Short mmCIF file of C-alpha atoms and ligand atoms in Angstrom, two decimals:
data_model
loop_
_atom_site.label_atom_id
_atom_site.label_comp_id
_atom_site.label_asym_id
_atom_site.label_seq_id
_atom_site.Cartn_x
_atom_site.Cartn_y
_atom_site.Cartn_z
CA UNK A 1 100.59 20.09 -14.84
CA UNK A 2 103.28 22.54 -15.79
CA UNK A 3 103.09 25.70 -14.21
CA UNK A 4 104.81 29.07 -14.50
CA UNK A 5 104.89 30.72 -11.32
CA UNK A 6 105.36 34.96 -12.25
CA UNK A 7 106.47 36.58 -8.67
CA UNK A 8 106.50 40.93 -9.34
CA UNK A 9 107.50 42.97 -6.73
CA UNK A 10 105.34 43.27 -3.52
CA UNK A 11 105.29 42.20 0.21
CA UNK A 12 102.90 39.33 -0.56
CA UNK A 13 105.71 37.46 -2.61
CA UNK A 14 106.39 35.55 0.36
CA UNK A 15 103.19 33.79 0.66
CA UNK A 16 103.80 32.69 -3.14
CA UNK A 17 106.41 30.32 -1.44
CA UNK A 18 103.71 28.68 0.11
CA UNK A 19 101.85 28.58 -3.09
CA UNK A 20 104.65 26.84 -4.53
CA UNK A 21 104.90 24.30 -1.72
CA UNK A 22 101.49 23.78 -2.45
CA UNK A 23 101.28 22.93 -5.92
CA UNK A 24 104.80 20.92 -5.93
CA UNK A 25 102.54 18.92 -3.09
CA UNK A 26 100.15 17.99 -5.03
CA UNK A 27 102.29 16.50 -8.13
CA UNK A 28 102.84 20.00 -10.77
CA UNK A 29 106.13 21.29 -11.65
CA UNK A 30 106.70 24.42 -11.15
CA UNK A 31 109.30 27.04 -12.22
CA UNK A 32 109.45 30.44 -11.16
CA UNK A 33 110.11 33.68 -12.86
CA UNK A 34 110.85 36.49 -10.49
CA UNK A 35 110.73 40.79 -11.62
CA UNK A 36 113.63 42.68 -10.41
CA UNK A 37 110.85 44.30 -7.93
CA UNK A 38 109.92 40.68 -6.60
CA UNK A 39 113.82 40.28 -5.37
CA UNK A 40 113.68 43.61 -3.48
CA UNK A 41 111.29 41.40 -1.52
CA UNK A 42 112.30 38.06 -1.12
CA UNK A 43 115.21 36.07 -2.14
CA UNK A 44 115.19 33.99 -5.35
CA UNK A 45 117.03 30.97 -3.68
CA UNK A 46 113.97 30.07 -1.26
CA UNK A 47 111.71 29.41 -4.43
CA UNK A 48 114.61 27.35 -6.02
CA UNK A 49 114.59 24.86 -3.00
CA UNK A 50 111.25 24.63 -3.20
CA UNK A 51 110.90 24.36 -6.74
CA UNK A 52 113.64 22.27 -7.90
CA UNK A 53 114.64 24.64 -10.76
CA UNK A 54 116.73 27.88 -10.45
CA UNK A 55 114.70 30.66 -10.60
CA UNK A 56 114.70 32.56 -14.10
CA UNK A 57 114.44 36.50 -13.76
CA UNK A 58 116.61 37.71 -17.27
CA UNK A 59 115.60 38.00 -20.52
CA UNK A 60 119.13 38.55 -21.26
CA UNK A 61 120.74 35.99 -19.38
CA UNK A 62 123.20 34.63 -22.27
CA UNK A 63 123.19 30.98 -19.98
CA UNK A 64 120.03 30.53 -19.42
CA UNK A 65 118.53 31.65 -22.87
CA UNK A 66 120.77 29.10 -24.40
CA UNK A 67 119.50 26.85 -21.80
CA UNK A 68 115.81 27.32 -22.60
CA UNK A 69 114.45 30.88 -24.10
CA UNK A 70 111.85 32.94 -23.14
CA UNK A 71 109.77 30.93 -25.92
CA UNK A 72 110.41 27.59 -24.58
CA UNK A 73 109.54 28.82 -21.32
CA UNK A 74 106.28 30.22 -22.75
CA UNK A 75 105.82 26.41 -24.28
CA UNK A 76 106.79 24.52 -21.23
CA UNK A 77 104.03 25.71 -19.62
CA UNK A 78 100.65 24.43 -19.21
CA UNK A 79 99.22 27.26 -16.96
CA UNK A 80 100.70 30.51 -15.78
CA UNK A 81 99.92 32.04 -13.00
CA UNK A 82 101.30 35.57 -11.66
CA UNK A 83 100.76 36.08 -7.42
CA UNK A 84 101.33 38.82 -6.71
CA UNK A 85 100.63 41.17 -9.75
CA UNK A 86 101.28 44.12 -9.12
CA UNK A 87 99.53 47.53 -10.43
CA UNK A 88 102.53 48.30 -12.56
CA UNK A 89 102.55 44.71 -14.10
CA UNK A 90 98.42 44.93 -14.61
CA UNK A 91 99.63 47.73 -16.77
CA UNK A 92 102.16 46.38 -18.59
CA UNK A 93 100.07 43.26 -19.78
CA UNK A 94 97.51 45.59 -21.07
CA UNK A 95 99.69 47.35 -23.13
CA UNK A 96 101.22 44.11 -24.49
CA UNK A 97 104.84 45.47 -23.01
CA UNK A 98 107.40 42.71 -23.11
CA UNK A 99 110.90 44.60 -21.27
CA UNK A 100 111.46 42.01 -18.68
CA UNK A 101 111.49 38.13 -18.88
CA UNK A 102 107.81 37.54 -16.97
CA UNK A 103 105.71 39.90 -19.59
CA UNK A 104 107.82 38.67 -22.60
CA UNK A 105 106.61 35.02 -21.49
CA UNK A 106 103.07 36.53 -21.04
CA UNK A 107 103.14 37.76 -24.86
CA UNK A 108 104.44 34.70 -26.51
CA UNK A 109 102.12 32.25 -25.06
CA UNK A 110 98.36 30.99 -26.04
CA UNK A 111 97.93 29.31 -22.15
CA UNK A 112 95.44 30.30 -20.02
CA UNK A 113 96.83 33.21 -17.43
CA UNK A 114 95.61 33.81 -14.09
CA UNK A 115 96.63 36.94 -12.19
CA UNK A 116 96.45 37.38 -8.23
CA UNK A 117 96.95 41.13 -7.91
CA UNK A 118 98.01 42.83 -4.95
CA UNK A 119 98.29 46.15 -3.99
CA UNK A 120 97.27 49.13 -1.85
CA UNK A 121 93.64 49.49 -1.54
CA UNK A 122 93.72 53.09 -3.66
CA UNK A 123 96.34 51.67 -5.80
CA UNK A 124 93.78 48.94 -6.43
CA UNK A 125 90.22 51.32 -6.87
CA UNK A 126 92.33 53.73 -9.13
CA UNK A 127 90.23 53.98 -12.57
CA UNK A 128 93.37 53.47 -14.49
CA UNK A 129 93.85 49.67 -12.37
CA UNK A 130 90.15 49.65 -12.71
CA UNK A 131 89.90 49.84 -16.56
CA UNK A 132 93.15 47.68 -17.07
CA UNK A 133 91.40 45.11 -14.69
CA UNK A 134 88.77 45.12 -17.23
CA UNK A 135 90.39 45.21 -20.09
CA UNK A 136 92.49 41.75 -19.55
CA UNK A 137 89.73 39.70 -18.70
CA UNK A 138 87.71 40.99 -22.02
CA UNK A 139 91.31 39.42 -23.29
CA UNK A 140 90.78 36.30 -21.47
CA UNK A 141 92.86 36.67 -18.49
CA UNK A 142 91.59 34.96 -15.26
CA UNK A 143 91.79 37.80 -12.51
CA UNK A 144 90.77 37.20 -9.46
CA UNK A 145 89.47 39.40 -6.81
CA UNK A 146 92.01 40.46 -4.13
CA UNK A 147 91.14 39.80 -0.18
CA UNK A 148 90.19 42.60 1.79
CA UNK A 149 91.83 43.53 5.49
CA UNK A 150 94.68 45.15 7.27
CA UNK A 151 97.54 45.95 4.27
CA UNK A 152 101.43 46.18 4.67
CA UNK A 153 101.01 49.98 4.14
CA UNK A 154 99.16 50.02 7.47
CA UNK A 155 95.99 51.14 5.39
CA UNK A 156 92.59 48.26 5.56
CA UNK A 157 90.52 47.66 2.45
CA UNK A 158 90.53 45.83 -0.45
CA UNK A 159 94.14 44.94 -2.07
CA UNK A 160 95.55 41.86 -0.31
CA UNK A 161 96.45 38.98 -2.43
CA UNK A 162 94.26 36.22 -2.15
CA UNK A 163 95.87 33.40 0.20
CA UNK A 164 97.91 30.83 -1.70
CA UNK A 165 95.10 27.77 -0.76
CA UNK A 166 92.16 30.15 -2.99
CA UNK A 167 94.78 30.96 -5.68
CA UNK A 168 95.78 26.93 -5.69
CA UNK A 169 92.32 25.75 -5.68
CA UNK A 170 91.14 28.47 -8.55
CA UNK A 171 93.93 27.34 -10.83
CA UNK A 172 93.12 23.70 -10.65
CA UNK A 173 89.39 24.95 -11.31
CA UNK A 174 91.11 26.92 -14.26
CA UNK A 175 92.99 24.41 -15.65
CA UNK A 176 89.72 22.07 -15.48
CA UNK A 177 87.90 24.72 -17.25
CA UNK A 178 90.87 24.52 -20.16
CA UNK A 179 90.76 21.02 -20.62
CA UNK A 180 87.36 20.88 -20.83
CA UNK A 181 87.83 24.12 -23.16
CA UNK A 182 90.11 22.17 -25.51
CA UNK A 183 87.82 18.89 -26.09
CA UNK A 184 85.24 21.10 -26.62
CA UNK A 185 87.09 22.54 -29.49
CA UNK A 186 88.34 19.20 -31.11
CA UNK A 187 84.85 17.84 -30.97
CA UNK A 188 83.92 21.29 -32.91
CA UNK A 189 86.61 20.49 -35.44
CA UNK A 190 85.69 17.46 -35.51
CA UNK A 191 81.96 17.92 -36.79
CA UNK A 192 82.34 21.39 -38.42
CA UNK A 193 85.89 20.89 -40.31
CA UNK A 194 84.83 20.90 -44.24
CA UNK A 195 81.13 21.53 -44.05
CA UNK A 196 79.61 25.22 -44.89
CA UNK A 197 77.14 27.16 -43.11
CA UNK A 198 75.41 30.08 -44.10
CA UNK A 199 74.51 32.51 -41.52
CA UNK A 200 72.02 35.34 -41.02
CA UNK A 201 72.78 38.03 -38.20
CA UNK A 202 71.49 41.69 -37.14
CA UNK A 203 68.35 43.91 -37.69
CA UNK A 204 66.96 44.53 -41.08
CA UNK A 205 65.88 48.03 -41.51
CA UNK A 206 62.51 48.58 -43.70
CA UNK A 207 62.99 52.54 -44.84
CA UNK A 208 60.00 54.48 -44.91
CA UNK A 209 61.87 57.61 -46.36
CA UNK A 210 65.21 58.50 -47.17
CA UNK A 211 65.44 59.10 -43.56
CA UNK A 212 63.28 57.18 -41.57
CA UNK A 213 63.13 53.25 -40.93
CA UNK A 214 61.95 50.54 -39.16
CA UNK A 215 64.34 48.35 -37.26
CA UNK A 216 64.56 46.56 -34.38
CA UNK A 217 67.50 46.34 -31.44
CA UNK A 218 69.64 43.64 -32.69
CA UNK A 219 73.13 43.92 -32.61
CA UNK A 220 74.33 41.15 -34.67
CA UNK A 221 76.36 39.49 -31.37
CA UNK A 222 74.70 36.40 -31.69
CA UNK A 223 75.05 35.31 -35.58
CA UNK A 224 78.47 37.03 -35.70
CA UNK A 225 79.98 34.78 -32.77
CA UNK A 226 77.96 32.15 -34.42
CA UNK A 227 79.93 32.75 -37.65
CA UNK A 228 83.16 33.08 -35.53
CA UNK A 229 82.98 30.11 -33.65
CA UNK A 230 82.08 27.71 -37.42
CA UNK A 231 85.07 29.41 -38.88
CA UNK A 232 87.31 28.82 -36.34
CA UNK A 233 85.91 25.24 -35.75
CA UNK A 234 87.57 24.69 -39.69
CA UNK A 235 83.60 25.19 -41.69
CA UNK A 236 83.07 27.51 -44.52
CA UNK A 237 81.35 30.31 -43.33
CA UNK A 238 79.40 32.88 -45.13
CA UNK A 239 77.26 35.72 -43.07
CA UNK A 240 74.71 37.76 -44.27
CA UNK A 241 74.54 41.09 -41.95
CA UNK A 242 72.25 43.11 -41.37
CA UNK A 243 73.07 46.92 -40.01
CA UNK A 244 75.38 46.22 -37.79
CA UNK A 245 78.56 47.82 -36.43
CA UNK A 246 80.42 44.89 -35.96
CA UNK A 247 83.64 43.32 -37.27
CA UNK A 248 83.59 40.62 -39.41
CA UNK A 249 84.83 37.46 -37.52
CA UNK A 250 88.42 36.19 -38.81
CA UNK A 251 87.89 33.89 -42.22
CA UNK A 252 84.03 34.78 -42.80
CA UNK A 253 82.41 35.59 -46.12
CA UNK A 254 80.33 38.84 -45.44
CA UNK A 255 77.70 39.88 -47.07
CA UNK A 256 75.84 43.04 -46.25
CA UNK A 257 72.19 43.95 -46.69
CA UNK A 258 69.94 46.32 -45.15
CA UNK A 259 65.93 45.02 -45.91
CA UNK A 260 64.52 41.75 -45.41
CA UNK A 261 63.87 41.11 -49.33
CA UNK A 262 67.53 42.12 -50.21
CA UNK A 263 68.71 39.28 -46.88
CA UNK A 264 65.81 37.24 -48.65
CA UNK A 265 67.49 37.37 -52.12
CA UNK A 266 71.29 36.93 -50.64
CA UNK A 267 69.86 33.70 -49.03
CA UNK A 268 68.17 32.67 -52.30
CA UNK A 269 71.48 32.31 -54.23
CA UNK A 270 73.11 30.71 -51.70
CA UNK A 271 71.43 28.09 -49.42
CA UNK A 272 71.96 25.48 -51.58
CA UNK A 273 75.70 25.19 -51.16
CA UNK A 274 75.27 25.34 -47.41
CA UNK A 275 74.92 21.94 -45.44
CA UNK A 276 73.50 24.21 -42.36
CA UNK A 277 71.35 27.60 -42.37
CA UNK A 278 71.18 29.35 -39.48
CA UNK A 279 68.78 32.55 -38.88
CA UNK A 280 69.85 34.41 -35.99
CA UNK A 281 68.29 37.29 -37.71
CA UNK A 282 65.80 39.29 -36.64
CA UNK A 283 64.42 40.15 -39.67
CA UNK A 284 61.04 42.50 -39.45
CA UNK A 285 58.16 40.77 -40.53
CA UNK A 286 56.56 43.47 -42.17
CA UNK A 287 57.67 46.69 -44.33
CA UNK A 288 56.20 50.17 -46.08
CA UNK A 289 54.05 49.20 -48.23
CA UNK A 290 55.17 52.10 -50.36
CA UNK A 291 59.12 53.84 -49.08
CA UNK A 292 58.83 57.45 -50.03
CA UNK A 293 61.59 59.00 -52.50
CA UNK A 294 61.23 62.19 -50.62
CA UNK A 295 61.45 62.92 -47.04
CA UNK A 296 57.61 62.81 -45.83
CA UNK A 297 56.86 66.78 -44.47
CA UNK A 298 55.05 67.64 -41.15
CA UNK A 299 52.10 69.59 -43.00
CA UNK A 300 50.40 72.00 -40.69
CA UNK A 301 47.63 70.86 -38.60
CA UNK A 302 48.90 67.02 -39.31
CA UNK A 303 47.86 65.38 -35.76
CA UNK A 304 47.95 62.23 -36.76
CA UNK A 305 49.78 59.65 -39.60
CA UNK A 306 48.75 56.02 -41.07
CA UNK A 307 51.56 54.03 -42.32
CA UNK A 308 50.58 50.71 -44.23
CA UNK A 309 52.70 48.13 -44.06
CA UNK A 310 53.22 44.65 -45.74
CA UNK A 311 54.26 41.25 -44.86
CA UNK A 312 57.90 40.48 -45.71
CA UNK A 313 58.85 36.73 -46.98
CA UNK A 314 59.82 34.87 -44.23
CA UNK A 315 63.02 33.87 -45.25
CA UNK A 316 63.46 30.61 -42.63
CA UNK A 317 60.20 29.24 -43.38
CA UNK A 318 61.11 29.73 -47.25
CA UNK A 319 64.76 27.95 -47.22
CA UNK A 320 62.72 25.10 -44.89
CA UNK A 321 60.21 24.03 -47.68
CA UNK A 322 63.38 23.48 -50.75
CA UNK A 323 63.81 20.14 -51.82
CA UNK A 324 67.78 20.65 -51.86
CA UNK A 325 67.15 22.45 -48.01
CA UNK A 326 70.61 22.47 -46.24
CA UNK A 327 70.14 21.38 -42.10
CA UNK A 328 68.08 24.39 -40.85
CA UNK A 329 68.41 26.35 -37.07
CA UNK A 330 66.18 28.96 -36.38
CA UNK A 331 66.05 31.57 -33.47
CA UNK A 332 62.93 32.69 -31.33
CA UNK A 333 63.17 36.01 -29.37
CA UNK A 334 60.38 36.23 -27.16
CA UNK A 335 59.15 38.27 -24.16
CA UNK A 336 56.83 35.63 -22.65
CA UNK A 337 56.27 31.88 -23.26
CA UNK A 338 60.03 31.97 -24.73
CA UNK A 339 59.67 28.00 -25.04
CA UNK A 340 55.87 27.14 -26.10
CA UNK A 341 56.53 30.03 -28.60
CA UNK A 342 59.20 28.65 -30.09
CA UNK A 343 58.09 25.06 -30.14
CA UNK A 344 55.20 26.46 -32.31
CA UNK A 345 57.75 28.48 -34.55
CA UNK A 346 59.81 25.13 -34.95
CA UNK A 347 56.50 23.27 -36.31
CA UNK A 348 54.77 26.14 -38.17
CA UNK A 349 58.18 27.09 -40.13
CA UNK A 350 58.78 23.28 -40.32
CA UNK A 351 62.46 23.88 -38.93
CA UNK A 352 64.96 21.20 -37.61
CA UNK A 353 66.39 23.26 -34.45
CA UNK A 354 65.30 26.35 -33.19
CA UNK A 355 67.22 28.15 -29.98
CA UNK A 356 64.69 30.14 -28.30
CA UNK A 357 66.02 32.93 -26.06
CA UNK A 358 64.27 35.69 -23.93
CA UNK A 359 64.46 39.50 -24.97
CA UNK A 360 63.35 42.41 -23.20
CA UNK A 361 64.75 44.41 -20.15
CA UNK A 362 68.23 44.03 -20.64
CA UNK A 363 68.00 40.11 -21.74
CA UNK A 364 68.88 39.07 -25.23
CA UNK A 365 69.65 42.36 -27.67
CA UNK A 366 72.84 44.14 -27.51
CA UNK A 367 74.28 42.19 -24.93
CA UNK A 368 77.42 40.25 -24.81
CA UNK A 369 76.33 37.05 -22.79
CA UNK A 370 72.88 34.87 -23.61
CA UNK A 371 70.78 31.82 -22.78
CA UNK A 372 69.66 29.43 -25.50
CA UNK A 373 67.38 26.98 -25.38
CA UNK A 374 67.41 24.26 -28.35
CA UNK A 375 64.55 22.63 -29.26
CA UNK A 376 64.37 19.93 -31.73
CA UNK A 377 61.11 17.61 -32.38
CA UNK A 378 62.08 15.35 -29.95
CA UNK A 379 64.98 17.21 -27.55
CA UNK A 380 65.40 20.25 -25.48
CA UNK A 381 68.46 21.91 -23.57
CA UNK A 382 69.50 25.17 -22.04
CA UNK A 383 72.50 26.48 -21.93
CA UNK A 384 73.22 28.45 -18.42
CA UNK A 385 73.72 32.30 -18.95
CA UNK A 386 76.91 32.61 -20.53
CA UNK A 387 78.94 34.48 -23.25
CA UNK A 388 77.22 34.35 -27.14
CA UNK A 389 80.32 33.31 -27.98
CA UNK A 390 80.11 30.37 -25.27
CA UNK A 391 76.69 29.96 -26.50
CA UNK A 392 77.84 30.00 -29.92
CA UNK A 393 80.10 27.16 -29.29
CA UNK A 394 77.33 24.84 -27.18
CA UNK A 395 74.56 25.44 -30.30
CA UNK A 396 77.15 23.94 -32.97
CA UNK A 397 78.02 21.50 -31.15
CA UNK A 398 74.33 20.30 -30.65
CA UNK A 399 73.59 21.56 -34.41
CA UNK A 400 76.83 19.85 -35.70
CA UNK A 401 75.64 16.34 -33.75
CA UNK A 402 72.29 16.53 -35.33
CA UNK A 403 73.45 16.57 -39.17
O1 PMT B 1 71.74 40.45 -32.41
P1 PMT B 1 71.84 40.40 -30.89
O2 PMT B 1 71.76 41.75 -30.27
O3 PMT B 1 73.02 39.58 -30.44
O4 PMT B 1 70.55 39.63 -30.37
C1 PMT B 1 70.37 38.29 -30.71
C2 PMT B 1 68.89 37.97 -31.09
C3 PMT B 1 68.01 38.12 -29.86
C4 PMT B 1 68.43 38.90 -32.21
C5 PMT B 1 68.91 36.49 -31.63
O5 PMT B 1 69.35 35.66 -30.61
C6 PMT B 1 67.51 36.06 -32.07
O6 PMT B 1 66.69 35.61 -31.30
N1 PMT B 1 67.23 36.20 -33.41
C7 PMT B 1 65.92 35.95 -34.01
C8 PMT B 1 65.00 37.06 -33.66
C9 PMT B 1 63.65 36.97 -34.34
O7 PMT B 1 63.41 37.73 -35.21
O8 PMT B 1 62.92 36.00 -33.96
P2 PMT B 1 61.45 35.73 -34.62
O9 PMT B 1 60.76 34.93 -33.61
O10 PMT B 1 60.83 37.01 -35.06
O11 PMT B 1 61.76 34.87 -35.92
C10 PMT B 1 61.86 33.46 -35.88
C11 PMT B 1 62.83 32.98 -36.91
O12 PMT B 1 62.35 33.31 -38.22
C12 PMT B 1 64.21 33.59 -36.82
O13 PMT B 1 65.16 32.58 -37.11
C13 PMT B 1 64.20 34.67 -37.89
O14 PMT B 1 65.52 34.91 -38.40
C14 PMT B 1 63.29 34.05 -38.94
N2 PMT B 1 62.55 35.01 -39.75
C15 PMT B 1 61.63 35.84 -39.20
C16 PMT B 1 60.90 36.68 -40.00
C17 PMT B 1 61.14 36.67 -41.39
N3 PMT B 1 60.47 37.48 -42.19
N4 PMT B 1 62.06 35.86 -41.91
C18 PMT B 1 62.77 35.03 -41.14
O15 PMT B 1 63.62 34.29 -41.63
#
C-alpha cells in the first residue's frame, strides 16, 4: 500500500518516525509531507532515511512540482494518514483550506483519510475542536480518539496522540474496510448499472383541515439513501417523497406528494417501467373520511370529538398483484415481533423481499443509522446496526442478487 504520511506541527511528530519505521516494515511505501509547524519540531531528513523519499513540505517548490504535483501526490496515494493533526489543521480541513502542500493534497483526493490528532487536553475539549471533530467524520474522515496521560505542556488529560502501533494497526483495519468498500461498490454496479427502480420514501400526511393532519415520524432517511445508493450504483432512479425535508440524492427523479392516494396514483403511472419497487414508505393506512374546507372551531362546551376515518389503498399490496409487477421490496416497522410481523406482511401483501426493522424509542424514525432484516420466502439476514446509507447499500445488493 501507498501511503501519505501528513506530519503538522506538534511534539508528538517524533513518534511518527516510528510510525514510519513501522509501516516501511511491514512492505508500504511511504512518503512524507511535513507543515512548516512539523519542522519547528523535528527535522525533515530523519523521515527521508527512513522513508526512502525526500520529504515534500512546498506547494511551491518549482523542483519538486515539476517532479510530481500536489495532484500526483494526491493520486499516488492509496491511504493518507495525518499523525499528529493538530487543532489548527482539524480546522483547516473543515473549512476545505488548501494554503500549504498537506491540506491541498487533502482537497484533491477521493482516498480514505485518517487523522491522529494531538493536542493539549483544553485545546482538544474546546467546542470549536469539538464540532470540527464532528464535522469531518460526518465527511468521512477516520478520526481517531487521542490517548489520555501526562502531556508535553505538563498538563494530564486527554490529547496525546495515539502511539504509532494503534495508529498502524487502525490504518491497516482502514484500508481493509476500503477494499472491502470498493468490491462492494463494483458488485453494486455490477447488478444495478441499467436497470430502474422506483422508490417510495417519508410520511404521508392525511389532512383533516386546512390545518390539521395525520402523519407519522418518518423522515424519509431510509428511501432517500435507498435512492442514493441505486443512483450512484449506475440504475435509474425515480423517488416518490413524501413530506420530507430532505435533499434529493444526486441523479434522482423526485416526485413529491403529500397523501397516500396522490403516492398511490404517482406509483400507478409508473411501476411498470421499473424492474424493482421499493416501499420504504410509511404510508398511513387510513385517512378523514371527509377533510374539512374550513378550519374545524372549538364550539363551547365541545368536550369531546369523533373523527371517522377510512382505509387508504395499500399501495405495495396493489403494485404486488399486476401482471407486468416489477421485482417488489417492502418495509415493516414494528414495535414488537419485528420479524413474525413482517413474515406475515411478506405473505399477506404477496411481496418478494420485505426488510423488517424495529421503531420506537429512538430505533428506526429520524435516525441516521438502522438495522434491516430481509426476509424472502425462503432467506433471512440482518444487517448489524449501521448507517441507512450502509444499510442502503447491503439491501441492493441482496435485492439486486434476487432479480
Ligand atoms: O423515514 P425514516 O425516518 O428513515 O424511517 C424509516 C422507516 C422506519 C419509515 C422505514 O424503514 C420503514 O420501515 N418504512 C415502512 C413503514 C411502514 O409503514 O410499514 P408498514 O408495516 O405500515 O407497511 C408495510 C409496507 O406496506 C411498507 O412497505 C409500506 O410502504 C407499505 N404500505 C403500507 C400501507 C399502505 N397503505 N400502502 C403501502 O404501500
Amino acid at each position: 500500500m501507498k501511503i501519505l504520511l501528513g506530519v503538522t506541527g506538534g511534539i508528538a511528530a517524533y513518534k511518527s518516525l516510528e510510525l514510519t519505521r513501522l509501516c516501511i516494515k511491514a512492505g508500504h511505501e511511504v512518503q512524507v509531507v511535513m507543515t512548516a509547524g512539523a519542522k519547528e519540531f523535528i527535522q525533515p531528513l530523519s523521515f527521508q532515511a527512513l522513508s526512502g523519499h525526500p520529504v515534500r513540505d512546498s506547494l511551491f517548490d518549482a523542483n519538486q512540482e515539476a517532479g510530481m504535483g500536489h495532484i500526483e501526490l494526491a493520486r499516488w496515494a492509496d491511504q493518507i494518514v495525518i499523525a499528529p493533526a493538530s487543532a489548527e489543521t482539524l480546522a483547516k480541513l473543515r473549512l476545505g483550506r488548501a494554503d500549504d502542500l498537506l491540506t491541498t493534497v487533502c482537497l484533491a483526493t477521493d482516498r480514505p483519510i485518517m487523522l491522529a490528532p494531538a493536542m493539549n487536553r483544553l485545546m482538544w475539549s474546546n467546542q470549536a475542536t469539538q464540532e470540527n471533530v464532528e464535522l469531518l467524520k460526518q465527511r468521512g474522515f477516520t478520526l481517531l480518539q487521542p490517548d489520555s496521560g501526562e502531556q508535553a505542556c505538563g498538563e494530564v488529560g486527554e490529547g496525546r496522540m495515539p502511539e504509532p502501533q494503534s495508529i498502524f494497526e487502525a490504518l491497516q483495519e482502514l484500508q481493509k474496510r476500503h477494499f472491502e468498500n470498493q468490491q462492494a461498490w463494483s458488485k453494486l454496479k455490477e447488478l444495478w448499472t441499467g436497470k430502474s427502480l422506483l422508490v417510495t420514501a417519508g410520511p404521508t400526511y392525511e389532512d383533516i383541515d386546512p390545518v390539521r393532519f395525520i402523519g407519522n415520524r418518518s423522515s424519509g432517511k431510509m428511501g432517500f439513501s435507498i435512492a442514493d445508493v441505486a443512483a450512484k450504483a449506475g440504475a435509474k432512479v425515480t423517488l416518490i417523497a413524501g413530506p420530507v425535508s430532505l435533499a434529493t440524492p444526486s441523479g434522482v427523479e423526485r416526485i413529491d406528494v403529500r397523501s397516500a392516494q396522490q403516492m398511490f396514483e404517482v406509483v400507478q403511472t409508473h411501476y411498470a417501467q421499473a424492474d424493482c419497487f421499493v416501499g420504504a414508505a410509511a404510508v398511513a393506512d387510513f385517512r378523514p373520511a371527509q377533510s374539512q374546507q374550513q378550519k374545524i372551531k372549538k364550539r363551547a362546551g365541545l368536550e369531546q370529538m369523533t373523527l371517522e376515518l377510512v382505509k387508504n389503498p395499500d399501495i405495495i399490496a396493489w403494485v404486488a398483484q399486476q401482471d407486468n409487477k416489477p421485482f417488489v421490496v417492502g418495509f415493516a416497522a414494528e414495535t414488537e415481533n419485528v420479524v413474525d410481523y413482517a413474515r406475515s406482511k411478506l405473505k399477506s401483501k404477496h411481496l418478494d423481499m420485505i426488510c423488517a426493522n424495529q421503531v420506537g424509542e429512538n430505533q428506526g424514525f429520524e435516525r441516521d443509522d438502522n438495522s434491516l432484516t430481509v426476509i424472502t420466502a425462503n432467506h433471512q439476514t440482518t444487517f448489524p446496526n449501521s448507517s441507512k446509507f450502509q444499510q442502503a447499500m447491503a439491501l441492493l445488493q441482496e435485492a439486486g442478487q434476487k432479480f
